[in-house]
CSV table of C-alpha atoms in Angstrom, one decimal:
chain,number,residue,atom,x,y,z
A,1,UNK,CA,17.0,-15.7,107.0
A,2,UNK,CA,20.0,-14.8,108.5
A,3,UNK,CA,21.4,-11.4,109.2
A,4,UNK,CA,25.3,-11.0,108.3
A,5,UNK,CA,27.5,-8.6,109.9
A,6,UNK,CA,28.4,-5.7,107.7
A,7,UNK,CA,26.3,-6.9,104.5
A,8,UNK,CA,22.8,-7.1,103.2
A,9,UNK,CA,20.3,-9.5,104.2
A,10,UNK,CA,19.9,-12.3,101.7
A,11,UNK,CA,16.4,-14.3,101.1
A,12,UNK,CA,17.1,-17.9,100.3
A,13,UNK,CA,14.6,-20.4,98.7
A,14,UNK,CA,14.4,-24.3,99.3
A,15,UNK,CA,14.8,-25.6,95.4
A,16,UNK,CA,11.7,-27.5,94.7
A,17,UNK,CA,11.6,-30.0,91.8
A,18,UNK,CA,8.7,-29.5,89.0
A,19,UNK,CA,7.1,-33.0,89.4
A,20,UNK,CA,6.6,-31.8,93.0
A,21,UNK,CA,5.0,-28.6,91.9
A,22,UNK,CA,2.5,-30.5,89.6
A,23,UNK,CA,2.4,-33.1,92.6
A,24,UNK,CA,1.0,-30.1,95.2
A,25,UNK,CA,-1.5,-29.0,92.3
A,26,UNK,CA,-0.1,-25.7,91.1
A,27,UNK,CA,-0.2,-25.5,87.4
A,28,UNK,CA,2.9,-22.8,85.9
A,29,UNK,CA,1.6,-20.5,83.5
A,30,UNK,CA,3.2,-20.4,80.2
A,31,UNK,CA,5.7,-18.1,79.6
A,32,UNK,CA,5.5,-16.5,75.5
A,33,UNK,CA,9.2,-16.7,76.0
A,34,UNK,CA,9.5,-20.2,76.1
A,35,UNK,CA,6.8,-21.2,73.6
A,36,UNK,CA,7.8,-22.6,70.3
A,37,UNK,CA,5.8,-23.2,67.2
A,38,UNK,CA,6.0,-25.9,64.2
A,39,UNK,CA,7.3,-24.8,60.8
A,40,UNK,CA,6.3,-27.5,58.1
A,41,UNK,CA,9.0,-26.1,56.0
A,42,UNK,CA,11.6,-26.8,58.4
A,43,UNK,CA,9.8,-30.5,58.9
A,44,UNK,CA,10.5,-30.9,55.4
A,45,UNK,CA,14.2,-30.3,55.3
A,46,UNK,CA,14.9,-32.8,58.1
A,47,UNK,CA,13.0,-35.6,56.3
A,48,UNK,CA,14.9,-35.5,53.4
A,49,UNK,CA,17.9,-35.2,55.0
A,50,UNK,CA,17.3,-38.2,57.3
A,51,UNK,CA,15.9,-39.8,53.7
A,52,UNK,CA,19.1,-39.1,52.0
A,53,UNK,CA,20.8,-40.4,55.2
A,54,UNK,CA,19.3,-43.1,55.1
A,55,UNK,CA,19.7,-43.6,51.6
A,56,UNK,CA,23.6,-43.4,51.7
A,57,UNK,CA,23.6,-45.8,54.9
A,58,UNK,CA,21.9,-48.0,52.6
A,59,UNK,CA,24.0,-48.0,49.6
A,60,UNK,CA,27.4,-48.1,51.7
A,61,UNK,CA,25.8,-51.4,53.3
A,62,UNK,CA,25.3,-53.0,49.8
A,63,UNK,CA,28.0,-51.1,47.5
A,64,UNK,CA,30.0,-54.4,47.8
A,65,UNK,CA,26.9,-56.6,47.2
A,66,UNK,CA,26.3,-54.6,43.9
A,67,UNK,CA,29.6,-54.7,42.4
A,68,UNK,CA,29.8,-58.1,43.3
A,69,UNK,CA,26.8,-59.1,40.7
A,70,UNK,CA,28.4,-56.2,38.3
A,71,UNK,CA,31.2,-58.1,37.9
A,72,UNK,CA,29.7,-61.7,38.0
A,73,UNK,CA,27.6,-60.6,34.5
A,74,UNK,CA,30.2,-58.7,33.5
A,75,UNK,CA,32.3,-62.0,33.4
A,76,UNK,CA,29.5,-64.3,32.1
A,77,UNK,CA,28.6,-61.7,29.2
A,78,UNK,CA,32.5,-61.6,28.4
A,79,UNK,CA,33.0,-65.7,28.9
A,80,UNK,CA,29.9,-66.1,27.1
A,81,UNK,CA,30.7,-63.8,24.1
A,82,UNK,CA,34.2,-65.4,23.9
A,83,UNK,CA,33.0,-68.9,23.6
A,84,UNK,CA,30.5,-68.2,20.7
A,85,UNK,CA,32.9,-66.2,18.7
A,86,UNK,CA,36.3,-69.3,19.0
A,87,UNK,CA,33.3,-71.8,18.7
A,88,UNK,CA,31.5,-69.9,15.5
A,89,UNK,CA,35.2,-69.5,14.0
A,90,UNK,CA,35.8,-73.4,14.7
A,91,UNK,CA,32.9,-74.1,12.4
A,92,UNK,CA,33.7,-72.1,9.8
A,93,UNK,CA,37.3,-73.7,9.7
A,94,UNK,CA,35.8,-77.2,9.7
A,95,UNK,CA,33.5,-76.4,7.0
A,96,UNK,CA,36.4,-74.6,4.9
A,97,UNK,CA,38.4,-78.0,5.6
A,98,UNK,CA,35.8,-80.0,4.0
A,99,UNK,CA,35.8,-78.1,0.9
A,100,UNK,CA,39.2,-78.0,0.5
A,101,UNK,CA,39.6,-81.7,1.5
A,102,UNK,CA,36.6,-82.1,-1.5
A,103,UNK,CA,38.6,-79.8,-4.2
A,104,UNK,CA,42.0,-81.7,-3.3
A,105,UNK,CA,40.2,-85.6,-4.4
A,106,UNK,CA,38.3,-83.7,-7.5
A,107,UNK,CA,39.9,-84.8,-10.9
A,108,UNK,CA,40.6,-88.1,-9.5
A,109,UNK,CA,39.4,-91.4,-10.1
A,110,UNK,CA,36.9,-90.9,-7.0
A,111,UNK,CA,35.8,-87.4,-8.7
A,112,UNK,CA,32.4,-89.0,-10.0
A,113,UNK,CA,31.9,-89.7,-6.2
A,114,UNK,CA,31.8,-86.1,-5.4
A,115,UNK,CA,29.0,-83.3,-6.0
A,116,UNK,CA,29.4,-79.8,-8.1
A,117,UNK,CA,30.8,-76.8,-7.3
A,118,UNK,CA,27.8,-75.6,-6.7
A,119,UNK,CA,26.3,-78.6,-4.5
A,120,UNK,CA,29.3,-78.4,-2.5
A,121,UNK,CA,28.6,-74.5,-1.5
A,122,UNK,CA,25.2,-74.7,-1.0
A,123,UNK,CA,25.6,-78.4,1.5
A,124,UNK,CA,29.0,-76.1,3.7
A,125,UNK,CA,26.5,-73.2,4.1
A,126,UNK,CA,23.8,-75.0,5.1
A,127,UNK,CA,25.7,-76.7,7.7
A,128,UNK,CA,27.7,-73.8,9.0
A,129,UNK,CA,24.3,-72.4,9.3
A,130,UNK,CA,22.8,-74.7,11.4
A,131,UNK,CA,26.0,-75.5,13.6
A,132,UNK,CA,26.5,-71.9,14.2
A,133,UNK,CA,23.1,-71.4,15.0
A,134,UNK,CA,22.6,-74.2,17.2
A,135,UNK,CA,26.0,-73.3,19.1
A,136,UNK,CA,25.2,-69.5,19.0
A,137,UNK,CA,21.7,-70.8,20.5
A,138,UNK,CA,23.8,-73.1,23.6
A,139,UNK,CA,25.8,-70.3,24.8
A,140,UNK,CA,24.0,-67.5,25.1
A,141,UNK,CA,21.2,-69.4,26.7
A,142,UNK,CA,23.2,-71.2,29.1
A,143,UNK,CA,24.3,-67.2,29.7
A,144,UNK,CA,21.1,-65.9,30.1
A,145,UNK,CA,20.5,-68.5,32.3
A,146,UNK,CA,23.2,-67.9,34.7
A,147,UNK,CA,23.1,-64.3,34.8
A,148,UNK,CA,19.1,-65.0,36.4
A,149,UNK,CA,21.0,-67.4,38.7
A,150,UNK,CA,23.4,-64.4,39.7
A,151,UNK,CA,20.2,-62.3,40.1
A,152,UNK,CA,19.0,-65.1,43.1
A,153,UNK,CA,15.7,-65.6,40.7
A,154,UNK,CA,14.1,-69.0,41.3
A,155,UNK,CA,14.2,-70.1,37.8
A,156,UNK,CA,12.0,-73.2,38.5
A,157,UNK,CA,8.9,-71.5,37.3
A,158,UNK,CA,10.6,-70.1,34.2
A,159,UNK,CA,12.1,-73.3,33.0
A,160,UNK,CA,8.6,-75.3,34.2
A,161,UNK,CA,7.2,-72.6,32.2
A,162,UNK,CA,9.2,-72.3,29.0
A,163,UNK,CA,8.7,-76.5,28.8
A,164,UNK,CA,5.1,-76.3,28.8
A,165,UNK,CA,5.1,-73.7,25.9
A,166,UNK,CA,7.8,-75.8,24.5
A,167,UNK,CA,5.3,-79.0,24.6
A,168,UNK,CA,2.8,-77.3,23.2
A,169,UNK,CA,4.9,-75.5,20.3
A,170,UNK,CA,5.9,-79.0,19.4
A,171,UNK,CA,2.4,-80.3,19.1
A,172,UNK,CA,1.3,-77.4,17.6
A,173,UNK,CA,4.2,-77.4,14.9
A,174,UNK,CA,4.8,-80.9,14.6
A,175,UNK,CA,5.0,-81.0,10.7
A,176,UNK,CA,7.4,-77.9,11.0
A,177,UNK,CA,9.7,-79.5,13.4
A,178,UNK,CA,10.1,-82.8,11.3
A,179,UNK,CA,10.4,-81.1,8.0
A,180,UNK,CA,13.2,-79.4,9.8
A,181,UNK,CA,14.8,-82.1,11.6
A,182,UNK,CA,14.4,-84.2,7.9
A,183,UNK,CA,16.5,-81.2,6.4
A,184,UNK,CA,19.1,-81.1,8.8
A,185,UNK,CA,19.8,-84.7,8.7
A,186,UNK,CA,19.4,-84.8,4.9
A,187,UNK,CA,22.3,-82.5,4.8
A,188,UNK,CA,24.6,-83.6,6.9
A,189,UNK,CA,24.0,-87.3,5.7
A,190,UNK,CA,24.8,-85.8,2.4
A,191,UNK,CA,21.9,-88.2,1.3
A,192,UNK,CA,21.3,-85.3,-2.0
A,193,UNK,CA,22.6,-82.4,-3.4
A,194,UNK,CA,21.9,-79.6,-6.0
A,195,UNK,CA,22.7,-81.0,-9.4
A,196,UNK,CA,21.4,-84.9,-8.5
A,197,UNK,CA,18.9,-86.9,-10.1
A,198,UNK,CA,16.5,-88.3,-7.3
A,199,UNK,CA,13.3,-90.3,-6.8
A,200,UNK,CA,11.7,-89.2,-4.1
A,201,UNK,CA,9.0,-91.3,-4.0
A,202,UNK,CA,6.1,-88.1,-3.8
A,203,UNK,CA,8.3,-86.5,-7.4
A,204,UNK,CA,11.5,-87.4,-9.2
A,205,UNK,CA,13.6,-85.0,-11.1
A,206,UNK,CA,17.0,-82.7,-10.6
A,207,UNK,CA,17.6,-81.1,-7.7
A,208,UNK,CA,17.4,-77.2,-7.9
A,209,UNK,CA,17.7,-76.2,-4.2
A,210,UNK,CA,17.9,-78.0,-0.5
A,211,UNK,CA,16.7,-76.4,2.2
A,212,UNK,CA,16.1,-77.3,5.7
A,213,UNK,CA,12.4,-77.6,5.2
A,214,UNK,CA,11.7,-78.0,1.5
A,215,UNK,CA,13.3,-79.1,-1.4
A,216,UNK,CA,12.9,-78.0,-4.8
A,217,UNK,CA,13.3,-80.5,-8.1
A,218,UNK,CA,13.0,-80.0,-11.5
A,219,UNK,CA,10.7,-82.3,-13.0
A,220,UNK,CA,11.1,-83.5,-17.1
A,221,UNK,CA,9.0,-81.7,-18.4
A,222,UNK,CA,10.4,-78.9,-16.7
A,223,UNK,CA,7.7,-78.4,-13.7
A,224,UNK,CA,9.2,-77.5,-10.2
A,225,UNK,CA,8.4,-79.5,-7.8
A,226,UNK,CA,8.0,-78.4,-4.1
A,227,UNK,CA,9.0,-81.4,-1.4
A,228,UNK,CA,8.5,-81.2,2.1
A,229,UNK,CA,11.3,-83.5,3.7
A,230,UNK,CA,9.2,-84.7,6.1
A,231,UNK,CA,7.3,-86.7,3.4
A,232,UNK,CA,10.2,-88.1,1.6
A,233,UNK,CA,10.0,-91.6,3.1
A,234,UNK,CA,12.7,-93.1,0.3
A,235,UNK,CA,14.6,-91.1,-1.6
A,236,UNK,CA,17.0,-93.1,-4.5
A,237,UNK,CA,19.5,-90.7,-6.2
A,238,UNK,CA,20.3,-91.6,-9.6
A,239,UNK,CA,23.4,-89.5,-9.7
A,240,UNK,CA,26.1,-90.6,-6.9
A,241,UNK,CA,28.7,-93.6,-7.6
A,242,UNK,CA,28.2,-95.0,-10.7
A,243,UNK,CA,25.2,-96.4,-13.0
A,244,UNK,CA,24.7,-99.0,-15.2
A,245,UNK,CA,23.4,-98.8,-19.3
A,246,UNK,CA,22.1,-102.0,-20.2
A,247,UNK,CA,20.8,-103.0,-23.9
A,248,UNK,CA,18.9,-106.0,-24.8
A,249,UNK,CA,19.5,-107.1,-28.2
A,250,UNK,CA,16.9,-109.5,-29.4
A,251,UNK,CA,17.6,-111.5,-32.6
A,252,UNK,CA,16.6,-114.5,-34.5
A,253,UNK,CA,16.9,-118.0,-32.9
A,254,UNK,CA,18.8,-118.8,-36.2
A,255,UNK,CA,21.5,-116.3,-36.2
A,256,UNK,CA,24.8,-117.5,-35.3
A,257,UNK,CA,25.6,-116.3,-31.5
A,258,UNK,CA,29.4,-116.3,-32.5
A,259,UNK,CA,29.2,-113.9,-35.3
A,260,UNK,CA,26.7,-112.4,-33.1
A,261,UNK,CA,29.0,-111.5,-30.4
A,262,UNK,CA,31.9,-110.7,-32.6
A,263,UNK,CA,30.0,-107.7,-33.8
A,264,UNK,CA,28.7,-106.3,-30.6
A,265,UNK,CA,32.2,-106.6,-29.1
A,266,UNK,CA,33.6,-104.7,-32.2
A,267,UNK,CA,30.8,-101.6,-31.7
A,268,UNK,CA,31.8,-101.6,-28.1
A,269,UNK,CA,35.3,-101.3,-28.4
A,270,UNK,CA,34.9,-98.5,-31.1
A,271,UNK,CA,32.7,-96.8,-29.0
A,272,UNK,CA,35.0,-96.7,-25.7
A,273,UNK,CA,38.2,-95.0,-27.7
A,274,UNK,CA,35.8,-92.6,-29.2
A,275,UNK,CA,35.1,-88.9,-27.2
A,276,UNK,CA,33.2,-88.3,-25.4
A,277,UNK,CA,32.2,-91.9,-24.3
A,278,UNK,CA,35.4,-92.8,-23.4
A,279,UNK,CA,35.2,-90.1,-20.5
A,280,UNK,CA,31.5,-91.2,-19.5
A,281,UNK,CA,32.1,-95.4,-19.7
A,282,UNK,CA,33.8,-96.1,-16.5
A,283,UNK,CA,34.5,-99.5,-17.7
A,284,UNK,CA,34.2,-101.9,-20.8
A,285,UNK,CA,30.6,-102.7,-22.2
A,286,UNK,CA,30.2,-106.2,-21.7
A,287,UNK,CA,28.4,-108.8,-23.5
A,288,UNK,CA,26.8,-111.2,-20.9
A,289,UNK,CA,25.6,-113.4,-23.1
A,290,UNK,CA,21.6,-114.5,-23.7
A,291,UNK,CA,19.1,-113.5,-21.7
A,292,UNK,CA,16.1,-115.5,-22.9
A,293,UNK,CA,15.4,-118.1,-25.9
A,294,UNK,CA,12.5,-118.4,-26.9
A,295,UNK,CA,11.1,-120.3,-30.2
A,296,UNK,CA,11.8,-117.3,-32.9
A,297,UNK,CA,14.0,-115.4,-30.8
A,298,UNK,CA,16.4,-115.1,-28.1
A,299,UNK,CA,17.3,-112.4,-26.5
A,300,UNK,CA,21.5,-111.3,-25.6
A,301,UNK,CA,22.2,-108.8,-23.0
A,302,UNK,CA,25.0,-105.9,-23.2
A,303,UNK,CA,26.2,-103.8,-20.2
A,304,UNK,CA,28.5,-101.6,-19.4
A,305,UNK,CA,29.6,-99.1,-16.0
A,306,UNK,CA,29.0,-95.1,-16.9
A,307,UNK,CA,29.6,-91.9,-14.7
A,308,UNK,CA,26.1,-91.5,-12.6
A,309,UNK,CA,23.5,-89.9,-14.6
A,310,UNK,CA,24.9,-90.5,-18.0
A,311,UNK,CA,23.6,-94.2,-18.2
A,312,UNK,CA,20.3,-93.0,-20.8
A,313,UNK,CA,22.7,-91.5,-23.1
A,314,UNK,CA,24.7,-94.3,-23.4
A,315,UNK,CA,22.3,-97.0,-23.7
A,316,UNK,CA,20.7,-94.6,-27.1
A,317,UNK,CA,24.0,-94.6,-28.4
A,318,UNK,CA,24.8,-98.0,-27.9
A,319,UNK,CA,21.5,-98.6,-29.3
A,320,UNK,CA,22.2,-96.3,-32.6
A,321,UNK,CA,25.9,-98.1,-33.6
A,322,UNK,CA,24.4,-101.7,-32.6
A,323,UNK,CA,21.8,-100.9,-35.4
A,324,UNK,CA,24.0,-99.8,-37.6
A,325,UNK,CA,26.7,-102.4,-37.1
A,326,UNK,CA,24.2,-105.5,-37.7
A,327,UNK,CA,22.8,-103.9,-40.7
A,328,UNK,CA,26.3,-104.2,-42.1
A,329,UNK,CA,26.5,-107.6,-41.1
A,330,UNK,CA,23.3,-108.4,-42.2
A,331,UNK,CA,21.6,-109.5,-38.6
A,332,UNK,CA,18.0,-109.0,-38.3
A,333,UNK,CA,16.7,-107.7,-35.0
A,334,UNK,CA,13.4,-108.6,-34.5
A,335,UNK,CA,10.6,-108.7,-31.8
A,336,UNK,CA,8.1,-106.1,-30.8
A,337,UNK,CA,4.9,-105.9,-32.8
A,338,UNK,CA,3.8,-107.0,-36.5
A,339,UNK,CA,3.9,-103.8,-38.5
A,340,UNK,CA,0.6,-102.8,-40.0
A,341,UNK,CA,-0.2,-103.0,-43.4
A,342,UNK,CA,-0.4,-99.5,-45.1
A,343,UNK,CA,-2.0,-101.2,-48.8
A,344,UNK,CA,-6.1,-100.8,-49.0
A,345,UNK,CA,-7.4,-104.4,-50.1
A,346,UNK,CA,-8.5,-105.3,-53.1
A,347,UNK,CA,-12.6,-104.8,-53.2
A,348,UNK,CA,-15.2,-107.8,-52.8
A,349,UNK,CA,-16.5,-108.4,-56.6
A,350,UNK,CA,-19.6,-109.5,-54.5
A,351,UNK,CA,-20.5,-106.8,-52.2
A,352,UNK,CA,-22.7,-105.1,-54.8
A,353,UNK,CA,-24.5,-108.2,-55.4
A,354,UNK,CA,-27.9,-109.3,-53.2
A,355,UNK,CA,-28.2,-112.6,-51.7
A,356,UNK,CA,-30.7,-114.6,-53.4
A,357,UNK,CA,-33.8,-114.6,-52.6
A,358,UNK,CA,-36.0,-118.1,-51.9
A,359,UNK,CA,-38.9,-116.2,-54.4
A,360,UNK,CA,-36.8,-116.5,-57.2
A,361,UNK,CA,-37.2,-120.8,-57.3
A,362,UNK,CA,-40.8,-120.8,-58.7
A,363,UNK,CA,-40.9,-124.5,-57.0
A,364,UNK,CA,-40.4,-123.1,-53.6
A,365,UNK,CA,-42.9,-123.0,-50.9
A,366,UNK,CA,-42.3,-119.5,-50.6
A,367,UNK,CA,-43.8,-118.9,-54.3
A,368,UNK,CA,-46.3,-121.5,-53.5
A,369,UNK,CA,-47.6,-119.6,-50.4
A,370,UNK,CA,-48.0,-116.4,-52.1
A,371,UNK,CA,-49.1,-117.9,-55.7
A,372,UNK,CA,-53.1,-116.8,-55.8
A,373,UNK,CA,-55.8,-119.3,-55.0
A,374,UNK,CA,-57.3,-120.7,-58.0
A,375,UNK,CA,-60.8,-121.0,-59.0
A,376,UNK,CA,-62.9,-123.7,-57.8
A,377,UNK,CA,-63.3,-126.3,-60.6
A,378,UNK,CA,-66.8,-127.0,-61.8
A,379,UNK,CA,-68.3,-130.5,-61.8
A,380,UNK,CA,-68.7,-131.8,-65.5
C-alpha cells in the first residue's frame, strides 16, 4: 500500500489464478448467479438442427452421386424402350413382307405350293408372336440387368440363383418346354398349316388349328383330335406340292392290250378338257403300261399328277368313266372275289328217306342173332 499525494489510498491485490486456489485447498462457493440449469426442450432443438445439418452436409456430398445413377436408368430405360419398339416394328415389317411376297406368287403355276388365306395368317401371327416376344424378352432383361449393375449390386448370386430355378423349371416342365420348342420350330419350318391333310403318326386328319404346344386335326369321321408336338415324331402332309391318283385296271389275259390302251387314253383325254378336272390334273394321266400277268389276268397301271389333296377324287372319277368306257367297248374287268350265288338249291329227293337198315336182309347175322332160340328137338 502506498500513500499518494493529494488522493486516496488504494488497496491492490496480487491476481491469483483458480487452479492455484483449488491447489492451496480453498473450495469457492457457488454463486446462484452463475448457476445454470438443463432445459430438455432446448436439448431437443439443437439435435435436430445438428440432424438436419447433418442431413444437408450429407446430401450436398452425394447430390452428384445421385443424379449420376438418375440419369444412367434414365438412359437405359429410354435405350432400352427404343430398341424394343424399332426391333418389334422390324418384325412386323418382315412378317407383312412375307405375306405380300406369298399373295404376289398366288395364282401362278407355283400357287398349289402355297397355303390358304387362312394358313397364311394364322403361321405370320404365330411367328410375329414368338419373335416379338422373344426380342421383347432380350431387351428388357438385358435392361433390368444393367440398371442392377448401375445400382453396384453383385448380381452373382441373382444370376447363380435364377439358373438353379431355371434347371429345375426345366426338369420339372420338361414336356412343356419340348411341346413348345416342337411348335416353334414346326412353324417356322412351315412343316403344316391350317387347311393340310397330315399323318402324324399318333392321328391323321385336316388341320384345324397350330399352336405352339398343341395341334388340333379333324379326323374323318369328324372327331378332333388333340396333338401334343412333342409327340409327333413323323409328320407326312398330304396336301403340299403335288400328289399322285393311281388306278389299276385288271383285265382278262385275253383282251387285246392295244385296244386296251386305246380306250383308256381316250377317257383320259376326255377327262383333262372337262371342268373341273382340268384345273385339279396338273399333268396328263398316263398309261404305264402292265403291272402284273398273271394266268387269267393282268393287271395295267394308269397315273396321272393332281393338285395336293385332290388325288382320291380323281382316282373315283377315273375309276367311274374307265367303267363306263370299257363297257362300251365291251372289255371285261375282272378280279376280286367269285360272287355268291343268290338261287336256293334244288332239294335232296333222299333226305327224307332212312338208310337201310342190316335187319331188313332176313339172311343177315343181325336177324340171325336176334331170331328166338328154337326148341330142343326130341329124340325119335
Amino acid at each position: 500500500m502506498s500513500p499518494a499525494a493529494g488522493g486516496p489510498l488504494r488497496l491492490e491485490v496480487p491476481a491469483v489464478s483458480l487452479p492455484v486456489l483449488l491447489a492451496a485447498g480453498s473450495t469457492p462457493s457457488p454463486s446462484p448467479s452463475t448457476s445454470t440449469s438443463t432445459d430438455p426442450t432446448v436439448a431437443t432443438l439443437q439435435d435436430a438442427q445438428e440432424s438436419a445439418t447433418n442431413a444437408a452436409g450429407w446430401v450436398e456430398q452425394n447430390w452428384s452421386t445421385w443424379l449420376s445413377i438418375g440419369l444412367r436408368v434414365l438412359l437405359i430405360l429410354v435405350i432400352a424402350g427404343v430398341l424394343r419398339v424399332v426391333v418389334r416394328r422390324a418384325i412386323t415389317k418382315l412378317i407383312e413382307h412375307m405375306n405380300h411376297t406369298a399373295q404376289a406368287v398366288d395364282g401362278t403355276a407355283l400357287g398349289g405350293l402355297l397355303v390358304n388365306v387362312e394358313r397364311r395368317r394364322q403361321r405370320s401371327q404365330a411367328i410375329g408372336s414368338v419373335l416379338r416376344s422373344v426380342a421383347s424378352f432380350l431387351i428388357m432383361g438385358t435392361a433390368a440387368l444393367m440398371i442392377l449393375g448401375t445400382f453396384e449390386i453383385n448380381l452373382a448370386p441373382l444370376l447363380a440363383s435364377a439358373g438353379v430355378a431355371g434347371v429345375a423349371i426345366g426338369f420339372g416342365a420338361r414336356n412343356l418346354v419340348t411341346d413348345f420348342l416342337s411348335g416353334v420350330f414346326m412353324i417356322l419350318e412351315d412343316q403344316y398349316g391350317v387347311g393340310d391333310t397330315i399323318d402324324a403318326g399318333v392321328a391323321s386328319g385336316e388341320v384345324v388349328e397350330v399352336g405352339l404346344r398343341v395341334t388340333k386335326l379333324r379326323g374323318d369321321n369328324g372327331e378332333i383330335w388333340y396333338v401334343r408336338n412333342g409327340e409327333v415324331k413323323r409328320i407326312g402332309n398330304l396336301s403340299q406340292g403335288w400328289a399322285t391318283a393311281g388306278v389299276d385296271v385288271t383285265v382278262r389275259a385275253s383282251e387285246d392290250l392295244d385296244r386296251v390302251q386305246s380306250v383308256l387314253n381316250e377317257v383320259a383325254e376326255t377327262m383333262s378338257k372337262e371342268e373341273p378336272w382340268n384345273e385339279r390334273l396338273w399333268g396328263p394321266i398316263e398309261v404305264l403300261g402292265l403291272d402284273s400277268v398273271l394266268l387269267d389276268s393282268m393287271v395295267v397301271r394308269v397315273s396321272a399328277k393332281t393338285m395336293p389333296g385332290k388325288a382320291l377324287s380323281v382316282e373315283r372319277e377315273l375309276r367311274w368313266r374307265i367303267k363306263r368306257a370299257f363297257d362300251a367297248a365291251d372289255i371285261r374287268i375282272v378280279g376280286g372275289p367269285a360272287p355268291a350265288e343268290d338261287e336256293d338249291p334244288a332239294p335232296d329227293p333222299t333226305e327224307t328217306v332212312a338208310a337201310p337198315s342190316a335187319h331188313a336182309n332176313l339172311a343177315s347175322p343181325q336177324v340171325a342173332a336176334t331170331a328166338p332160340i328154337p326148341a330142343p328137338s326130341t329124340p325119335k
